[in-house]
Coordinates of C-alpha atoms in Angstrom, one line a residue:
X1 CA -5.0 -19.2 51.5
X2 CA -7.3 -16.4 49.8
X3 CA -7.3 -17.6 46.2
X4 CA -7.9 -15.9 42.6
X5 CA -8.5 -18.7 39.5
X6 CA -7.3 -17.1 36.3
X7 CA -8.7 -19.0 33.1
X8 CA -7.8 -18.4 29.4
X9 CA -8.3 -20.0 26.3
X10 CA -7.6 -18.4 22.7
X11 CA -10.5 -19.6 19.7
X12 CA -8.3 -22.4 18.0
X13 CA -7.3 -23.9 22.0
X14 CA -11.2 -24.1 22.7
X15 CA -11.9 -27.0 21.0
X16 CA -8.5 -28.4 22.6
X17 CA -9.3 -31.4 25.3
X18 CA -7.9 -30.1 28.4
X19 CA -8.0 -26.1 27.8
X20 CA -11.5 -25.2 27.4
X21 CA -13.1 -22.7 30.6
X22 CA -15.3 -26.0 31.5
X23 CA -12.7 -28.1 32.2
X24 CA -9.9 -25.4 33.5
X25 CA -12.8 -24.5 36.0
X26 CA -13.5 -28.1 37.0
X27 CA -9.2 -29.0 37.6
X28 CA -9.0 -25.7 39.4
X29 CA -11.8 -25.8 41.7
X30 CA -10.2 -29.1 42.4
X31 CA -7.0 -28.4 42.9
X32 CA -8.1 -25.5 45.1
X33 CA -10.3 -28.0 47.4
X34 CA -7.0 -30.2 47.6
X35 CA -5.1 -27.3 48.8
X36 CA -8.0 -26.1 51.3
X37 CA -8.2 -22.6 49.3
X38 CA -11.4 -20.5 49.3
X39 CA -11.7 -19.0 46.1
X40 CA -12.2 -15.9 45.8
X41 CA -13.1 -15.1 42.4
X42 CA -12.9 -16.5 39.1
X43 CA -10.9 -14.3 36.0
X44 CA -11.8 -15.4 33.0
X45 CA -10.6 -14.7 29.2
X46 CA -12.3 -16.3 26.3
X47 CA -11.2 -16.0 23.0
X48 CA -7.7 -13.9 24.3
X49 CA -4.3 -14.0 23.0
X50 CA -1.8 -14.3 26.1
X51 CA 1.1 -12.1 23.6
X52 CA 0.8 -9.3 26.0
X53 CA -1.0 -8.4 29.3
X54 CA -3.7 -6.0 27.2
X55 CA -6.3 -8.1 29.1
X56 CA -9.2 -7.6 30.9
X57 CA -9.4 -9.8 33.4
X58 CA -6.4 -10.2 33.7
X59 CA -6.0 -6.2 34.7
X60 CA -9.1 -7.0 37.0
X61 CA -6.8 -9.8 38.9
X62 CA -3.9 -7.3 39.1
X63 CA -6.2 -4.9 40.9
X64 CA -7.5 -7.1 43.6
X65 CA -4.3 -8.0 44.0
X66 CA -3.2 -4.6 44.9
X67 CA -6.2 -4.0 46.8
X68 CA -5.0 -7.2 48.8
X69 CA -7.7 -9.6 48.2
X70 CA -5.9 -12.4 46.6
X71 CA -3.0 -14.5 48.3
X72 CA -2.1 -16.9 45.9
X73 CA -2.9 -16.7 41.7
X74 CA -4.0 -20.3 40.6
X75 CA -3.2 -21.3 36.8
X76 CA -4.4 -24.5 34.5
X77 CA -0.7 -23.8 33.1
X78 CA 2.0 -21.3 32.6
X79 CA 1.0 -20.9 29.2
X80 CA -2.5 -19.8 30.5
X81 CA -1.0 -16.7 32.1
X82 CA 1.7 -15.6 29.8
X83 CA 3.5 -16.8 26.9
X84 CA 6.3 -13.8 26.9
X85 CA 9.0 -14.1 29.3
X86 CA 9.3 -10.0 29.7
X87 CA 5.9 -10.0 30.6
X88 CA 6.4 -12.9 33.0
X89 CA 9.3 -11.3 34.8
X90 CA 6.7 -8.4 35.2
X91 CA 4.1 -10.3 36.7
X92 CA 6.2 -12.2 39.0
X93 CA 7.7 -9.0 40.1
X94 CA 4.1 -7.6 40.9
X95 CA 3.1 -10.7 42.8
X96 CA 6.2 -10.2 44.6
X97 CA 5.4 -6.9 45.4
X98 CA 2.1 -7.4 46.7
X99 CA 3.3 -10.6 48.6
X100 CA 1.5 -13.1 46.5
X101 CA 2.0 -16.1 45.2
X102 CA 1.9 -18.5 41.9
X103 CA 0.8 -21.8 41.5
X104 CA 0.4 -24.2 38.3
X105 CA -2.0 -27.1 39.0
X106 CA -0.4 -29.1 36.4
X107 CA 3.0 -28.0 36.8
X108 CA 5.5 -27.8 40.3
X109 CA 6.6 -24.5 40.4
X110 CA 7.4 -22.2 43.8
X111 CA 8.0 -18.4 42.9
X112 CA 9.5 -18.1 46.8
X113 CA 12.8 -19.8 45.8
X114 CA 15.3 -18.5 43.5
X115 CA 15.5 -22.2 41.4
X116 CA 11.6 -21.5 41.0
X117 CA 11.9 -18.6 39.7
X118 CA 14.8 -19.5 37.4
X119 CA 12.5 -22.6 36.1
X120 CA 9.4 -20.5 35.3
X121 CA 11.4 -18.2 33.5
X122 CA 12.9 -21.5 31.1
X123 CA 9.7 -22.6 30.5
X124 CA 8.5 -19.3 29.6
X125 CA 10.6 -18.5 27.2
X126 CA 10.1 -22.1 26.0
X127 CA 6.1 -21.1 25.2
X128 CA 7.8 -17.9 23.8
X129 CA 9.6 -19.9 21.4
X130 CA 7.1 -22.2 20.7
X131 CA 4.9 -18.8 19.6
X132 CA 7.4 -17.3 17.2
X133 CA 8.3 -20.9 15.8
X134 CA 4.5 -21.4 15.0
X135 CA 4.5 -17.9 13.4
X136 CA 7.4 -18.7 11.4
X137 CA 5.6 -21.9 10.2
X138 CA 2.9 -19.9 9.3
X139 CA 4.6 -17.6 7.1
X140 CA 6.1 -20.1 5.4
X141 CA 3.0 -22.0 4.5
X142 CA 1.4 -18.5 3.8
X143 CA 4.0 -18.4 1.1
X144 CA 3.9 -21.8 -0.3
X145 CA 0.3 -21.0 -0.8
X146 CA 0.8 -18.2 -2.9
X147 CA 3.7 -19.4 -4.7
X148 CA 0.4 -21.9 -5.5
X149 CA -1.5 -19.2 -6.4
X150 CA -3.9 -19.9 -3.8
X151 CA -5.2 -17.1 -1.4
X152 CA -3.3 -17.0 2.1
X153 CA -6.5 -15.7 3.5
X154 CA -8.8 -12.9 5.0
X155 CA -11.8 -11.6 2.7
X156 CA -11.3 -11.4 -0.7
X157 CA -10.5 -7.9 -2.1
X158 CA -13.4 -6.3 -4.0
X159 CA -14.1 -7.5 -7.2
X160 CA -12.7 -10.8 -6.4
X161 CA -14.4 -13.8 -5.1
X162 CA -13.0 -17.3 -3.3
X163 CA -13.2 -20.3 -4.6
X164 CA -13.6 -22.9 -1.7
X165 CA -12.5 -25.5 -3.7
X166 CA -9.4 -24.2 -5.6
X167 CA -8.6 -22.1 -2.7
X168 CA -8.0 -19.3 -5.7
X169 CA -9.5 -15.7 -5.9
X170 CA -11.7 -15.1 -9.3
X171 CA -13.0 -12.0 -10.7
X172 CA -16.5 -11.3 -9.7
X173 CA -18.1 -10.3 -12.6
X174 CA -20.7 -7.9 -11.0
X175 CA -17.9 -6.3 -8.9
X176 CA -15.5 -6.3 -11.8
X177 CA -17.8 -3.7 -13.9
X178 CA -18.0 -1.2 -10.9
X179 CA -13.7 -1.4 -10.6
X180 CA -13.2 -0.7 -14.4
X181 CA -16.0 1.9 -14.1
X182 CA -13.9 3.6 -11.1
X183 CA -11.2 3.9 -13.5
X184 CA -13.5 5.7 -16.1
X185 CA -14.3 8.0 -13.8
X186 CA -10.6 8.9 -12.9
X187 CA -9.8 8.7 -16.0
X188 CA -12.8 11.4 -16.8
X189 CA -10.7 13.9 -14.0
X190 CA -13.1 12.7 -10.9
X191 CA -11.3 12.7 -7.6
X192 CA -12.4 9.9 -5.0
X193 CA -14.9 11.6 -3.2
X194 CA -16.5 12.1 -6.2
X195 CA -16.2 8.7 -8.1
X196 CA -17.7 7.4 -4.6
X197 CA -20.5 10.3 -4.8
X198 CA -21.5 9.2 -8.4
X199 CA -21.1 5.6 -7.7
X200 CA -24.0 6.2 -5.1
X201 CA -25.9 8.2 -7.4
X202 CA -26.2 5.5 -9.4
X203 CA -27.0 3.0 -7.1
X204 CA -24.0 1.0 -6.6
X205 CA -23.1 -0.6 -2.9
X206 CA -20.1 -1.9 -1.5
X207 CA -20.1 -5.6 -0.8
X208 CA -21.7 -5.1 2.2
X209 CA -24.5 -3.7 0.2
X210 CA -23.2 0.0 2.3
X211 CA -22.5 3.2 0.3
X212 CA -19.1 3.7 -1.5
X213 CA -16.4 6.3 0.2
X214 CA -13.5 7.9 -1.0
X215 CA -11.4 5.5 1.1
X216 CA -13.1 2.0 -0.6
X217 CA -12.7 4.0 -3.6
X218 CA -8.7 4.8 -3.1
X219 CA -7.6 1.1 -1.9
X220 CA -9.6 -0.3 -4.8
X221 CA -7.9 1.9 -7.1
X222 CA -4.2 1.4 -5.6
X223 CA -4.9 -2.3 -5.2
X224 CA -1.8 -3.9 -7.8
X225 CA -4.9 -7.1 -7.6
X226 CA -6.2 -5.6 -10.1
X227 CA -4.0 -6.4 -12.3
X228 CA -3.4 -9.8 -11.7
X229 CA -0.5 -9.3 -9.8
X230 CA -0.1 -10.0 -6.1
X231 CA 1.9 -8.2 -3.1
X232 CA 2.7 -9.7 -0.5
X233 CA 5.5 -9.8 2.2
X234 CA 7.6 -7.4 0.0
X235 CA 7.6 -9.6 -2.6
X236 CA 5.4 -8.9 -5.7
X237 CA 3.9 -12.2 -7.4
X238 CA 3.0 -11.9 -11.1
X239 CA 0.3 -13.4 -12.8
X240 CA -1.7 -14.4 -9.7
X241 CA -4.8 -13.9 -10.9
X242 CA -6.9 -13.2 -13.5
X243 CA -6.4 -8.9 -14.4
X244 CA -9.7 -6.8 -13.9
X245 CA -7.2 -3.4 -15.2
X246 CA -4.7 -4.1 -17.8
X247 CA -1.5 -3.4 -16.0
X248 CA -0.6 -0.1 -18.4
X249 CA -3.9 1.1 -17.7
X250 CA -3.3 0.8 -14.0
X251 CA 0.0 2.1 -14.3
X252 CA -1.6 5.2 -16.1
X253 CA -4.1 5.6 -13.5
X254 CA -0.8 5.4 -10.8
X255 CA 1.1 8.2 -13.0
X256 CA -2.3 10.4 -13.4
X257 CA -2.0 10.1 -9.7
X258 CA 1.5 11.5 -8.8
X259 CA 0.3 14.3 -11.4
X260 CA -2.3 15.4 -9.5
X261 CA -0.8 15.4 -6.1
X262 CA -0.9 18.6 -4.4
X263 CA -2.9 20.0 -7.7
X264 CA -6.5 21.9 -6.8
X265 CA -9.3 19.6 -7.6
X266 CA -11.0 22.3 -9.5
X267 CA -7.6 22.0 -11.8
X268 CA -8.6 18.5 -12.1
X269 CA -12.1 18.9 -12.8
X270 CA -11.5 21.5 -15.2
X271 CA -12.2 21.2 -18.8
X272 CA -9.8 23.5 -19.9
X273 CA -7.1 20.8 -21.1
X274 CA -3.9 23.1 -20.1
X275 CA -5.3 24.2 -16.7
X276 CA -2.4 23.3 -14.6
X277 CA 0.3 22.3 -16.6
X278 CA 0.1 25.8 -18.4
X279 CA 2.3 28.7 -16.4
X280 CA 3.1 32.5 -17.2
X281 CA 6.6 33.2 -18.9
X282 CA 6.6 36.3 -16.9
X283 CA 6.1 35.7 -13.6
X284 CA 5.8 31.8 -13.1
X285 CA 2.0 31.7 -12.0
X286 CA -0.1 29.1 -13.2
X287 CA -2.5 30.3 -16.2
X288 CA -6.2 29.1 -15.5
X289 CA -8.9 29.0 -18.3
X290 CA -11.3 31.0 -19.3
X291 CA -14.4 31.4 -22.2
X292 CA -16.1 34.6 -23.7
X293 CA -18.3 35.4 -26.8
X294 CA -17.2 37.4 -29.2
X295 CA -19.1 40.2 -31.4
X296 CA -22.2 38.8 -33.0
X297 CA -22.7 38.6 -36.6
X298 CA -25.3 39.4 -39.1
X299 CA -26.7 36.0 -39.0
X300 CA -27.3 35.8 -34.8
X301 CA -24.3 33.8 -34.1
X302 CA -21.4 35.1 -31.8
X303 CA -17.6 33.3 -32.0
X304 CA -17.4 31.4 -28.8
X305 CA -13.5 31.9 -27.6
X306 CA -11.0 29.6 -24.7
X307 CA -8.4 31.6 -23.8
X308 CA -5.9 31.4 -20.6
X309 CA -4.8 33.9 -18.3
X310 CA -2.2 34.4 -15.9
X311 CA -4.0 34.1 -12.6
X312 CA -1.8 37.3 -11.1
X313 CA -3.0 39.1 -14.0
X314 CA -4.8 41.5 -11.0
X315 CA -1.8 41.9 -9.3
X316 CA -0.1 44.0 -12.0
X317 CA 1.5 40.9 -14.4
X318 CA 1.7 42.2 -18.0
X319 CA 0.9 39.2 -19.7
X320 CA -1.6 39.2 -22.4
X321 CA -5.1 37.1 -22.4
X322 CA -4.4 33.7 -25.0
X323 CA -6.1 31.8 -27.2
X324 CA -6.5 28.3 -26.4
X325 CA -6.1 27.5 -30.5
X326 CA -2.5 29.1 -30.0
X327 CA -1.2 27.8 -27.2
X328 CA -2.6 24.1 -28.5
X329 CA -0.6 24.3 -32.1
X330 CA 2.4 26.1 -30.0
X331 CA 2.5 23.0 -27.7
X332 CA 2.4 20.3 -30.7
X333 CA 5.5 22.1 -32.3
X334 CA 7.5 22.4 -29.3
X335 CA 6.8 18.3 -28.9
X336 CA 7.6 17.9 -32.4
X337 CA 11.0 19.7 -32.2
X338 CA 12.0 18.0 -29.2
X339 CA 11.2 14.9 -30.6
X340 CA 13.5 15.4 -33.3
X341 CA 16.5 16.3 -30.6
X342 CA 16.0 12.9 -28.8
X343 CA 15.8 11.3 -31.8
X344 CA 19.3 12.7 -33.3
X345 CA 20.7 12.4 -29.4
X346 CA 19.9 8.7 -29.3
X347 CA 21.8 7.8 -33.0
X348 CA 24.6 9.3 -31.2
X349 CA 27.2 6.1 -31.2
X350 CA 28.8 7.2 -28.0
X351 CA 25.2 7.2 -26.0
X352 CA 24.3 4.0 -27.6
X353 CA 28.0 2.4 -26.0
X354 CA 27.0 3.7 -22.2
X355 CA 23.3 2.5 -22.8
X356 CA 24.5 -1.3 -24.1
X357 CA 27.0 -1.1 -20.6
X358 CA 24.3 0.1 -18.3
X359 CA 21.8 -2.3 -19.8
X360 CA 24.2 -5.4 -19.3
X361 CA 24.9 -4.3 -15.8
X362 CA 21.4 -4.0 -15.3
X363 CA 20.6 -7.7 -16.9
X364 CA 23.2 -9.1 -14.6
X365 CA 22.1 -7.2 -11.0
X366 CA 18.9 -9.1 -12.0
X367 CA 20.0 -12.4 -12.2
X368 CA 21.9 -12.2 -8.4
X369 CA 18.2 -10.2 -7.1
X370 CA 16.9 -13.5 -8.4
X371 CA 19.6 -15.7 -6.6
X372 CA 19.0 -14.7 -3.9
X373 CA 15.4 -15.0 -3.8
X374 CA 15.7 -19.1 -5.0
X375 CA 18.2 -18.8 -2.2
X376 CA 15.6 -17.4 0.9
X377 CA 13.4 -20.1 -0.4
X378 CA 16.0 -23.2 -0.4
X379 CA 16.6 -21.9 3.4
X380 CA 12.9 -22.4 4.3
X381 CA 12.3 -25.1 3.0
X382 CA 15.8 -26.8 4.6
X383 CA 14.0 -25.1 7.9
X384 CA 10.9 -26.9 7.5
X385 CA 12.8 -30.4 6.9
X386 CA 14.8 -30.4 10.1
X387 CA 18.1 -29.9 8.2
X388 CA 18.7 -25.9 10.2
X389 CA 17.9 -24.7 13.0
X390 CA 15.3 -21.8 13.8
X391 CA 18.4 -19.8 14.5
X392 CA 20.0 -20.4 11.6
X393 CA 17.0 -19.7 9.4
X394 CA 17.1 -16.3 11.1
X395 CA 20.5 -15.7 10.5
X396 CA 21.0 -16.6 6.7
X397 CA 17.2 -14.7 6.3
X398 CA 19.0 -11.3 7.7
X399 CA 22.1 -11.9 5.6
X400 CA 19.5 -12.5 2.6
X401 CA 17.5 -9.4 3.1
X402 CA 20.2 -7.3 3.5
X403 CA 21.5 -8.5 0.0
X404 CA 18.0 -8.0 -1.6
X405 CA 18.1 -4.6 0.2
X406 CA 21.6 -3.2 -1.5
X407 CA 20.4 -5.3 -4.8
X408 CA 17.4 -3.4 -5.2
X409 CA 19.3 -0.3 -4.6
X410 CA 21.6 -0.7 -7.1
X411 CA 19.0 -1.7 -9.6
X412 CA 17.0 1.2 -8.8
X413 CA 20.1 3.8 -9.3
X414 CA 20.8 2.0 -12.8
X415 CA 17.4 1.9 -13.8
X416 CA 16.8 6.0 -13.3
X417 CA 20.6 6.3 -15.5
X418 CA 19.1 4.5 -18.2
X419 CA 16.1 6.0 -18.3
X420 CA 18.2 8.9 -18.3
X421 CA 19.4 7.6 -21.3
X422 CA 16.7 6.5 -23.5
X423 CA 16.0 9.1 -25.5
X424 CA 15.2 6.9 -28.5
X425 CA 12.0 5.7 -26.3
X426 CA 11.4 9.3 -25.5
X427 CA 11.2 10.6 -29.0
X428 CA 8.8 7.5 -30.3
X429 CA 6.7 8.4 -27.1
X430 CA 6.7 12.1 -28.5
X431 CA 5.8 10.8 -31.7
X432 CA 2.9 9.3 -30.6
X433 CA 1.6 12.1 -28.7
X434 CA 1.6 14.2 -31.5
X435 CA 0.1 11.6 -34.0
X436 CA -2.5 10.9 -31.3
X437 CA -3.6 14.9 -30.5
X438 CA -5.5 16.1 -33.1
X439 CA -8.0 12.9 -32.3
X440 CA -9.1 13.8 -28.5
X441 CA -11.2 16.3 -26.4
X442 CA -10.6 18.6 -24.0
X443 CA -10.3 15.9 -21.2
X444 CA -8.9 12.9 -22.6
X445 CA -6.2 15.4 -24.0
X446 CA -6.1 16.5 -20.2
X447 CA -5.5 13.3 -19.1
X448 CA -2.9 12.9 -21.7
X449 CA -0.8 15.9 -20.4
X450 CA -1.5 14.4 -17.2
X451 CA 0.7 11.3 -18.2
X452 CA 3.4 12.9 -19.6
X453 CA 4.1 16.8 -18.5
X454 CA 4.4 18.3 -15.7
X455 CA 4.5 21.5 -16.7
X456 CA 5.3 24.4 -19.4
X457 CA 5.7 28.2 -20.0
X458 CA 3.6 30.3 -21.9
X459 CA 4.0 33.8 -23.5
X460 CA 2.9 36.1 -25.9
X461 CA 3.8 39.5 -27.8
X462 CA 2.1 42.7 -26.2
X463 CA 0.5 43.7 -29.8
X464 CA -3.8 43.7 -29.5
X465 CA -4.8 40.9 -32.3
X466 CA -6.7 41.5 -35.2
X467 CA -8.3 39.9 -38.1
X468 CA -5.2 40.7 -40.4
X469 CA -2.6 39.7 -37.2
X470 CA -2.7 36.8 -34.4
X471 CA -0.7 37.7 -31.4
X472 CA 2.3 35.4 -31.3
X473 CA 2.4 33.0 -29.0
X474 CA 5.6 31.2 -27.3
X475 CA 5.7 27.7 -25.2
X476 CA 8.9 26.7 -24.0
X477 CA 10.5 25.1 -20.7
X478 CA 8.5 21.8 -20.9
X479 CA 8.8 19.8 -18.1
X480 CA 8.1 16.1 -18.4
X481 CA 7.4 13.3 -15.7

């Protein structure tokens, strides 16, 4: 019979005795000679997994079978061809369709009988179970490594290096300075592409010596590992390694990212602190910053004014041009007023009682969450020690996962309610805002607004200002994040 010899090794199997390409080639040739079969071609896959049928040489073999060149496919062992029950069924149907037989040199199979097909299916099922079982063990091993603060594998993220002795991540001093610079530029109003451009201009390179790109900057800015926390498998591991960026600064950057979403890049970079926040109280359109020089004085100097004007002014909006100092002053007044109101509400005894009830319920749910997470680890240990089967582990894991999802949903809802009730904290935040505001420059004010305020309305009277009278300005409808 015309024979097609299929040989496959995955990367880790190349070093094992009996699975190397040379060993399979020799044994399969001897087997074909013993059966008086003529070898038409060899189909060799090196460093390729059998998890699916998307393999170049396997596809070439199937094409030759379609063309009627092959009468029998010969492999060293069934799992050389496939480890999937579904793929096995499809391949056997394909072989039968083109009247091609399948043989294993080390196992007794006969695909021409129902019993032979059943036996092959059972063995393939065992091969798939072994693969899934291995995957479970690998995941458990990785989780245990992370709990011991060891790195589970792969290139360490930018800013960190891998210590082969401790198997842990360590801060790379040179790369850490680049990460800190990224965050500094981000708080200065730079977007990811401009940060990448600035780093490239100043001669900073990626670990591989390439220029920085916006995506690489974005990935670094969003990576929680920069705070020393490690996210893996849906869980967060605190104090996993040393932090490059303080957690508070990282969270501020994430809030800033949220506030910038949808904003025009020019607004983000603008040195006008109220651009992107101030809205016209008359038509609802954004207000943009504008600067101009006044009339020259006798000494030759001219005053410099920073003002804001409605972006729909040319479309007929009747709002007036408003001085930046007036908006600054009136915004602080509104913040002071809101701070006082929140403080009064926070001292309401009925509200304090509701807040205490929420706090107690939140603590109870958090305890339940920790209990379920601890139970999951116990199931994994029990499986590793052979106390429970893989099916039992999966059943327990699925139930615990559902419990975790429900608990996290309840906690999230409760935290949202608690945040609405926490007027005392909001009053303190606004008081800090007021104290620090006058010390900040234009860009620092813009960053502070980004973290706290979504928008506010601005309006003024229609009278023309002059030396003896300023235009009256109102700030209202302050909306917080």
